[in-house]
Coordinates of N, CA and C in Angstrom, one line a residue:
M1 N 0.8 -1.2 0.0 CA 0.0 0.0 0.0 C 0.9 1.2 0.0
S2 N 0.4 2.3 -0.7 CA 1.2 3.5 -0.8 C 0.3 4.7 -0.4
N3 N 0.8 5.8 -0.3 CA 0.1 7.0 0.1 C 0.3 8.1 -1.0
S4 N -0.6 9.0 -1.0 CA -0.5 10.2 -1.8 C -0.6 11.4 -1.0
A5 N -0.3 12.6 -1.5 CA -0.4 13.8 -0.9 C -1.6 14.5 -1.5
A6 N -2.7 14.6 -0.8 CA -4.0 15.2 -1.3 C -3.9 16.7 -1.0
A7 N -3.8 17.5 -2.1 CA -3.6 18.9 -2.0 C -4.9 19.7 -2.3
A8 N -5.3 20.5 -1.3 CA -6.6 21.3 -1.5 C -6.3 22.4 -2.5
V9 N -7.2 22.4 -3.6 CA -7.0 23.4 -4.6 C -8.2 24.3 -4.8
L10 N -9.3 24.0 -4.2 CA -10.5 24.8 -4.3 C -11.5 24.5 -3.2
T11 N -11.9 25.5 -2.4 CA -12.9 25.4 -1.4 C -14.0 26.4 -1.7
T12 N -15.2 25.9 -1.7 CA -16.4 26.8 -2.0 C -17.6 26.3 -1.3
A13 N -18.4 27.3 -0.9 CA -19.7 27.0 -0.3 C -20.8 26.6 -1.3
D14 N -20.5 26.7 -2.6 CA -21.4 26.4 -3.7 C -21.1 25.1 -4.2
L15 N -22.0 24.1 -3.9 CA -21.8 22.7 -4.4 C -21.8 22.6 -5.9
T16 N -22.7 23.4 -6.5 CA -22.7 23.4 -8.0 C -21.4 23.9 -8.6
E17 N -20.8 24.9 -8.0 CA -19.4 25.3 -8.4 C -18.4 24.2 -8.2
A18 N -18.5 23.5 -7.1 CA -17.5 22.4 -6.9 C -17.7 21.3 -7.9
I19 N -18.9 20.9 -8.2 CA -19.2 19.9 -9.2 C -18.7 20.3 -10.6
R20 N -19.0 21.5 -10.9 CA -18.5 22.1 -12.2 C -16.9 22.0 -12.3
A21 N -16.3 22.3 -11.2 CA -14.8 22.2 -11.1 C -14.3 20.8 -11.3
V22 N -15.0 19.9 -10.6 CA -14.7 18.4 -10.7 C -14.8 18.0 -12.2
R23 N -15.9 18.4 -12.8 CA -16.1 18.0 -14.3 C -15.0 18.6 -15.1
T24 N -14.5 19.8 -14.8 CA -13.4 20.4 -15.6 C -12.2 19.6 -15.4
L25 N -11.9 19.2 -14.2 CA -10.7 18.4 -13.9 C -10.7 17.1 -14.5
L26 N -11.9 16.5 -14.5 CA -12.1 15.1 -15.1 C -11.9 15.2 -16.6
S27 N -12.2 16.4 -17.2 CA -12.0 16.6 -18.6 C -10.5 16.6 -19.0
K28 N -9.7 16.9 -18.0 CA -8.2 16.9 -18.2 C -7.6 15.6 -18.0
A29 N -8.3 14.6 -17.5 CA -7.8 13.3 -17.1 C -8.2 12.2 -18.1
D30 N -7.4 11.1 -18.1 CA -7.8 9.9 -18.8 C -8.7 9.1 -17.8
I31 N -10.0 8.9 -18.2 CA -10.9 8.3 -17.3 C -11.6 7.1 -17.9
D32 N -11.0 6.5 -19.0 CA -11.7 5.4 -19.7 C -12.1 4.3 -18.8
R33 N -11.2 3.9 -17.8 CA -11.4 2.8 -16.9 C -11.6 3.3 -15.5
G34 N -11.8 4.6 -15.3 CA -11.9 5.2 -14.0 C -13.1 4.6 -13.2
E35 N -13.0 4.8 -11.9 CA -14.1 4.4 -11.0 C -14.1 5.4 -9.8
V36 N -15.1 5.3 -9.0 CA -15.3 6.2 -7.9 C -15.5 5.5 -6.6
D37 N -15.0 6.1 -5.5 CA -15.1 5.5 -4.2 C -15.8 6.5 -3.3
F38 N -16.6 6.0 -2.3 CA -17.3 6.9 -1.4 C -17.0 6.6 0.0
E39 N -16.8 7.7 0.8 CA -16.8 7.6 2.3 C -17.7 8.6 2.8
A40 N -18.5 8.3 3.8 CA -19.5 9.3 4.3 C -19.9 8.9 5.7
V41 N -20.5 9.9 6.3 CA -21.2 9.7 7.6 C -22.6 10.1 7.4
I42 N -23.5 9.1 7.5 CA -25.0 9.3 7.2 C -25.7 9.3 8.6
R43 N -26.4 10.4 8.8 CA -27.0 10.6 10.1 C -28.5 10.5 10.1
S44 N -29.1 10.8 9.0 CA -30.6 10.9 9.0 C -31.2 9.8 8.1
P45 N -32.5 9.4 8.5 CA -33.2 8.5 7.6 C -33.5 9.0 6.2
H46 N -33.7 10.3 6.1 CA -34.0 10.9 4.8 C -32.8 10.8 3.9
V47 N -31.6 11.2 4.4 CA -30.4 11.1 3.6 C -30.1 9.6 3.2
L48 N -30.3 8.7 4.2 CA -30.1 7.3 4.0 C -30.9 6.8 2.8
A49 N -32.2 7.2 2.8 CA -33.1 6.7 1.8 C -32.6 7.2 0.4
Q50 N -32.2 8.5 0.4 CA -31.7 9.0 -0.9 C -30.5 8.3 -1.4
V51 N -29.5 8.0 -0.5 CA -28.3 7.4 -0.8 C -28.6 5.9 -1.3
L52 N -29.5 5.2 -0.6 CA -29.8 3.9 -1.0 C -30.5 3.8 -2.3
H53 N -31.2 4.9 -2.7 CA -31.7 4.9 -4.0 C -30.6 5.0 -5.1
V54 N -29.5 5.6 -4.8 CA -28.4 5.7 -5.7 C -27.5 4.5 -5.7
L55 N -27.3 3.9 -4.4 CA -26.5 2.7 -4.2 C -27.3 1.7 -3.4
P56 N -28.2 1.0 -4.0 CA -29.0 0.0 -3.3 C -28.3 -1.0 -2.5
D57 N -27.1 -1.4 -2.9 CA -26.3 -2.4 -2.2 C -25.1 -1.7 -1.5
L58 N -25.4 -0.6 -0.9 CA -24.4 0.2 -0.1 C -23.6 -0.6 0.9
R59 N -22.3 -0.4 0.9 CA -21.5 -1.0 2.0 C -21.3 0.0 3.1
W60 N -21.6 -0.4 4.3 CA -21.6 0.5 5.5 C -21.4 -0.3 6.7
W61 N -21.1 0.4 7.8 CA -21.2 -0.1 9.2 C -21.6 1.0 10.2
A62 N -22.1 0.6 11.3 CA -22.5 1.5 12.3 C -21.4 2.4 12.8
S63 N -21.6 3.6 13.0 CA -20.5 4.5 13.5 C -19.9 4.0 14.7
A64 N -20.7 3.4 15.6 CA -20.2 2.9 16.9 C -19.1 1.9 16.6
D65 N -19.4 0.9 15.8 CA -18.5 -0.1 15.3 C -19.3 -1.2 14.6
E66 N -18.6 -2.1 13.9 CA -19.3 -3.1 13.1 C -20.2 -4.0 13.9
E67 N -19.9 -4.2 15.2 CA -20.7 -5.1 16.1 C -22.1 -4.5 16.3
H68 N -22.2 -3.2 16.0 CA -23.6 -2.5 16.2 C -24.3 -2.5 14.9
G69 N -23.8 -3.1 13.8 CA -24.5 -3.2 12.6 C -23.6 -3.0 11.4
S70 N -23.9 -3.7 10.3 CA -23.1 -3.5 9.1 C -23.9 -4.2 7.9
S71 N -23.5 -3.7 6.7 CA -24.1 -4.3 5.5 C -23.6 -5.8 5.4
A72 N -22.4 -6.1 5.8 CA -21.9 -7.5 5.7 C -22.7 -8.4 6.5
A73 N -23.3 -7.9 7.6 CA -24.1 -8.8 8.5 C -25.6 -8.8 8.0
G74 N -25.9 -8.0 7.0 CA -27.3 -8.0 6.5 C -28.2 -7.1 7.4
D75 N -27.6 -6.3 8.2 CA -28.5 -5.4 9.1 C -29.2 -4.3 8.3
D76 N -30.2 -3.8 8.9 CA -30.9 -2.6 8.3 C -30.2 -1.4 8.7
P77 N -29.7 -0.6 7.7 CA -28.9 0.6 8.1 C -29.8 1.6 8.8
A78 N -31.1 1.7 8.6 CA -31.9 2.6 9.2 C -32.0 2.4 10.7
D79 N -31.7 1.1 11.2 CA -31.8 0.8 12.6 C -30.4 1.1 13.3
C80 N -29.4 1.5 12.5 CA -28.0 1.6 13.0 C -27.5 3.0 12.9
L81 N -28.3 4.0 12.5 CA -27.8 5.4 12.3 C -27.2 5.9 13.6
P82 N -26.2 6.7 13.5 CA -25.5 7.1 12.3 C -24.6 5.9 11.8
I83 N -24.4 5.9 10.4 CA -23.6 4.9 9.8 C -22.4 5.5 9.1
R84 N -21.3 4.7 8.9 CA -20.2 5.2 8.0 C -20.2 4.4 6.8
V85 N -20.1 5.0 5.7 CA -20.1 4.4 4.4 C -18.6 4.3 3.9
F86 N -18.3 3.1 3.5 CA -17.0 2.9 2.8 C -17.3 2.0 1.6
D87 N -17.6 2.6 0.5 CA -18.1 1.9 -0.7 C -17.2 2.2 -1.9
W88 N -16.5 1.2 -2.4 CA -15.4 1.4 -3.4 C -15.7 0.8 -4.7
G89 N -15.0 1.3 -5.8 CA -15.0 0.7 -7.1 C -16.3 0.8 -7.8
R90 N -17.0 1.9 -7.7 CA -18.3 2.1 -8.4 C -18.1 2.8 -9.7
P91 N -19.0 2.7 -10.7 CA -18.9 3.4 -11.9 C -18.9 4.9 -11.7
L92 N -18.3 5.6 -12.6 CA -18.2 7.1 -12.5 C -19.5 7.8 -12.5
D93 N -20.5 7.2 -13.1 CA -21.8 7.9 -13.2 C -22.6 7.9 -11.9
R94 N -22.1 7.2 -10.9 CA -22.7 7.2 -9.6 C -22.3 8.4 -8.7
A95 N -21.2 9.1 -9.1 CA -20.7 10.1 -8.2 C -21.6 11.3 -8.0
E96 N -22.1 11.9 -9.1 CA -23.0 13.1 -8.9 C -24.3 12.8 -8.2
P97 N -25.0 11.7 -8.5 CA -26.2 11.3 -7.8 C -25.9 11.1 -6.3
F98 N -24.8 10.5 -6.0 CA -24.4 10.3 -4.6 C -24.3 11.6 -3.9
V99 N -23.5 12.6 -4.5 CA -23.3 13.9 -3.9 C -24.7 14.6 -3.7
A100 N -25.5 14.5 -4.7 CA -26.9 15.1 -4.6 C -27.7 14.6 -3.5
A101 N -27.5 13.3 -3.2 CA -28.3 12.6 -2.1 C -27.8 13.0 -0.7
L102 N -26.7 13.6 -0.5 CA -26.1 13.7 0.8 C -26.8 14.7 1.7
G103 N -27.4 15.7 1.1 CA -27.9 16.8 2.0 C -26.8 17.4 2.8
P104 N -27.0 17.5 4.1 CA -26.0 18.2 5.0 C -24.9 17.2 5.5
D105 N -25.0 15.9 5.2 CA -24.1 15.0 5.7 C -22.7 15.0 5.0
P106 N -21.6 14.8 5.8 CA -20.3 14.9 5.2 C -19.8 13.7 4.5
A107 N -19.0 13.9 3.4 CA -18.6 12.8 2.6 C -17.3 13.1 1.9
A108 N -16.7 12.1 1.4 CA -15.5 12.3 0.4 C -15.8 11.4 -0.7
V109 N -15.7 11.9 -1.9 CA -15.9 11.2 -3.2 C -14.6 11.2 -3.9
R110 N -14.0 10.1 -4.1 CA -12.7 10.0 -4.8 C -12.8 9.3 -6.1
W111 N -12.3 10.1 -7.2 CA -12.3 9.5 -8.5 C -10.9 8.9 -8.7
D112 N -10.9 7.6 -9.0 CA -9.7 6.9 -9.3 C -9.5 6.9 -10.9
L113 N -8.6 7.7 -11.3 CA -8.4 8.0 -12.7 C -7.4 7.0 -13.4
D114 N -7.4 6.9 -14.7 CA -6.4 6.1 -15.4 C -5.1 6.8 -15.4
A115 N -5.1 8.2 -15.6 CA -3.9 8.9 -15.6 C -4.2 10.4 -15.7
W116 N -3.2 11.2 -15.3 CA -3.2 12.6 -15.7 C -2.2 12.7 -16.9
P117 N -2.8 13.0 -18.0 CA -1.9 13.1 -19.2 C -0.8 14.1 -19.1
A118 N 0.2 14.0 -20.0 CA 1.2 15.0 -20.1 C 0.6 16.3 -20.5
V119 N 1.2 17.4 -20.0 CA 0.9 18.8 -20.5 C 2.2 19.4 -20.9
P120 N 2.6 19.2 -22.1 CA 3.9 19.7 -22.6 C 4.1 21.2 -22.4
E121 N 3.1 21.9 -22.7 CA 3.2 23.4 -22.7 C 3.4 23.9 -21.2
A122 N 3.0 23.0 -20.2 CA 3.3 23.4 -18.8 C 4.5 22.6 -18.3
G123 N 5.1 21.8 -19.1 CA 6.3 21.1 -18.6 C 5.9 19.9 -17.7
L124 N 4.7 19.4 -17.9 CA 4.2 18.3 -17.0 C 4.2 17.0 -17.7
E125 N 4.9 16.0 -17.1 CA 4.8 14.6 -17.7 C 3.6 13.9 -17.3
A126 N 3.2 12.8 -18.0 CA 2.1 12.0 -17.6 C 2.3 11.4 -16.2
I127 N 1.2 11.2 -15.5 CA 1.2 10.5 -14.2 C 0.3 9.3 -14.3
S128 N 0.9 8.2 -14.0 CA 0.1 6.9 -14.1 C -1.0 6.8 -13.1
Q129 N -1.8 5.8 -13.3 CA -3.0 5.6 -12.5 C -2.7 5.5 -11.0
K130 N -1.5 5.0 -10.7 CA -1.2 4.9 -9.3 C -1.3 6.1 -8.5
Y131 N -1.1 7.3 -9.1 CA -1.2 8.6 -8.4 C -2.2 9.5 -9.0
A132 N -3.1 9.0 -9.8 CA -4.0 9.9 -10.5 C -5.4 9.8 -9.8
Y133 N -5.6 10.7 -8.8 CA -6.8 10.7 -8.1 C -7.3 12.2 -7.9
L134 N -8.6 12.3 -7.7 CA -9.2 13.6 -7.4 C -10.3 13.3 -6.3
T135 N -10.3 14.1 -5.3 CA -11.3 13.9 -4.2 C -12.1 15.2 -4.0
L136 N -13.4 15.1 -3.9 CA -14.3 16.2 -3.5 C -14.8 15.8 -2.1
T137 N -14.5 16.7 -1.1 CA -15.1 16.5 0.2 C -16.3 17.4 0.2
V138 N -17.4 16.8 0.7 CA -18.7 17.5 0.7 C -19.1 17.7 2.2
N139 N -19.4 19.0 2.5 CA -19.7 19.3 3.9 C -18.6 19.0 4.9
S140 N -17.4 19.0 4.4 CA -16.2 18.7 5.2 C -15.0 19.2 4.5
R141 N -14.1 19.7 5.3 CA -12.8 20.2 4.7 C -11.7 19.2 4.6
D142 N -11.9 18.1 5.3 CA -10.8 17.1 5.2 C -11.3 15.8 4.6
L143 N -10.4 14.9 4.3 CA -10.7 13.7 3.6 C -11.5 12.7 4.4
Y144 N -11.5 12.8 5.7 CA -12.0 11.8 6.6 C -13.2 12.2 7.4
Q145 N -13.8 13.3 7.0 CA -15.1 13.9 7.6 C -14.9 14.2 9.1
D146 N -13.7 14.6 9.5 CA -13.4 14.9 10.9 C -13.7 16.4 11.1
E147 N -13.7 17.2 10.0 CA -13.9 18.7 10.1 C -15.1 19.1 9.3
P148 N -16.3 18.8 9.9 CA -17.5 19.2 9.2 C -17.5 20.7 8.9
S149 N -18.1 21.1 7.8 CA -18.2 22.5 7.4 C -19.4 22.7 6.5
Q150 N -19.6 24.0 6.2 CA -20.7 24.3 5.3 C -20.2 24.4 3.8
D151 N -18.9 24.1 3.6 CA -18.3 24.2 2.3 C -17.8 22.9 1.8
H152 N -17.2 22.9 0.6 CA -16.8 21.7 -0.1 C -15.4 22.0 -0.6
T153 N -14.5 21.0 -0.6 CA -13.1 21.2 -1.0 C -12.7 20.1 -2.0
I154 N -12.0 20.6 -3.1 CA -11.5 19.7 -4.1 C -10.0 19.5 -3.8
H155 N -9.6 18.2 -3.8 CA -8.2 17.8 -3.5 C -7.7 17.1 -4.7
V156 N -6.5 17.5 -5.2 CA -5.8 16.8 -6.2 C -4.7 16.0 -5.6
H157 N -4.6 14.8 -5.9 CA -3.6 13.9 -5.3 C -2.3 13.9 -6.1
A158 N -1.2 14.0 -5.4 CA 0.2 13.9 -6.0 C 1.0 12.8 -5.2
R159 N 2.0 12.4 -5.9 CA 2.8 11.3 -5.3 C 3.5 11.8 -4.0
D160 N 4.0 13.0 -4.1 CA 4.7 13.6 -3.0 C 4.7 15.1 -3.1
R161 N 5.5 15.8 -2.4 CA 5.5 17.3 -2.4 C 6.7 17.8 -3.2
T162 N 7.2 17.0 -4.1 CA 8.4 17.5 -5.0 C 7.9 18.6 -5.9
S163 N 8.8 19.3 -6.4 CA 8.4 20.5 -7.3 C 7.6 20.1 -8.5
D164 N 8.0 19.0 -9.2 CA 7.3 18.6 -10.4 C 5.8 18.1 -10.0
Q165 N 5.6 17.5 -8.9 CA 4.3 17.1 -8.4 C 3.5 18.3 -8.0
I166 N 4.0 19.3 -7.3 CA 3.3 20.5 -6.9 C 3.0 21.4 -8.1
A167 N 3.9 21.3 -9.2 CA 3.6 22.1 -10.4 C 2.3 21.6 -11.0
R168 N 2.0 20.3 -11.0 CA 0.8 19.8 -11.6 C -0.4 20.3 -10.7
V169 N -0.2 20.2 -9.4 CA -1.3 20.7 -8.5 C -1.6 22.2 -8.8
H170 N -0.6 23.0 -9.0 CA -0.8 24.4 -9.3 C -1.5 24.5 -10.7
W171 N -1.1 23.8 -11.6 CA -1.7 23.8 -13.0 C -3.2 23.4 -12.9
L172 N -3.5 22.3 -12.2 CA -4.9 21.9 -12.1 C -5.7 22.9 -11.3
A173 N -5.2 23.5 -10.3 CA -5.9 24.5 -9.6 C -6.2 25.7 -10.5
D174 N -5.3 26.1 -11.3 CA -5.5 27.2 -12.3 C -6.6 26.8 -13.2
Q175 N -6.8 25.6 -13.6 CA -7.8 25.2 -14.6 C -9.3 25.4 -14.0
V176 N -9.4 25.5 -12.7 CA -10.7 25.7 -12.1 C -10.9 27.0 -11.3
G177 N -9.9 27.9 -11.6 CA -10.0 29.2 -10.9 C -9.7 29.1 -9.4
G178 N -9.0 28.0 -9.0 CA -8.6 27.8 -7.6 C -7.2 28.2 -7.4
R179 N -6.7 27.8 -6.3 CA -5.2 28.0 -6.0 C -4.9 27.0 -4.9
F180 N -3.7 26.5 -5.1 CA -3.2 25.5 -4.0 C -3.0 26.3 -2.7
S181 N -3.7 25.8 -1.7 CA -3.7 26.6 -0.4 C -2.5 26.2 0.4
G182 N -1.8 25.2 0.0 CA -0.7 24.7 0.9 C -1.1 23.6 1.8
R183 N -2.4 23.4 1.9 CA -2.9 22.3 2.8 C -2.8 21.0 2.1
V184 N -2.2 20.1 2.7 CA -2.0 18.7 2.1 C -2.3 17.7 3.2
E185 N -3.0 16.7 2.8 CA -3.3 15.6 3.8 C -2.8 14.3 3.2
L186 N -2.3 13.4 4.1 CA -1.8 12.1 3.7 C -3.1 11.2 3.4
A187 N -3.0 10.6 2.2 CA -4.2 9.8 1.8 C -3.7 8.4 1.4
P188 N -4.1 7.4 2.1 CA -3.8 6.0 1.7 C -4.4 5.6 0.4
L189 N -3.7 5.0 -0.4 CA -4.3 4.6 -1.7 C -4.5 3.1 -1.7

């Protein structure tokens, strides 16, 4: 297992703006075999119903711990709220409906890309799938939903904090009218 450096490049209170920025960044990536991963804390029956409509076979466990309920045990998630969602390897088209279903609950949606292509005019070489990720945190400033907030943050993943890696972060931030804030979180891949 390896880690990446998830660099915050745009924070906004406008979820529509965040989704638009994600779409722009995805248009810069190779996504032919991409997939999406979800992590969330779901607190209300209403949000749970909306999320289950998007992902009927949702993988989750009770926030207290798995002994208090989980999808693996066949428990009813409505009886175990709040729950933590850890659902991986979904088709890309599930991302936006999942985000729309969240309401005020915090989440992280990570797009696992095939690559960040080379950008010769910016002096950037291609980055392989191993480090080609993009994460949108919704109603949270961090990747792990530990800092709930009223805004949403886009993180671009880099292999490390070397100048060539940070150059791509700056370039991608520029593509969406953001800027690299200097905030980086360690993200297990």
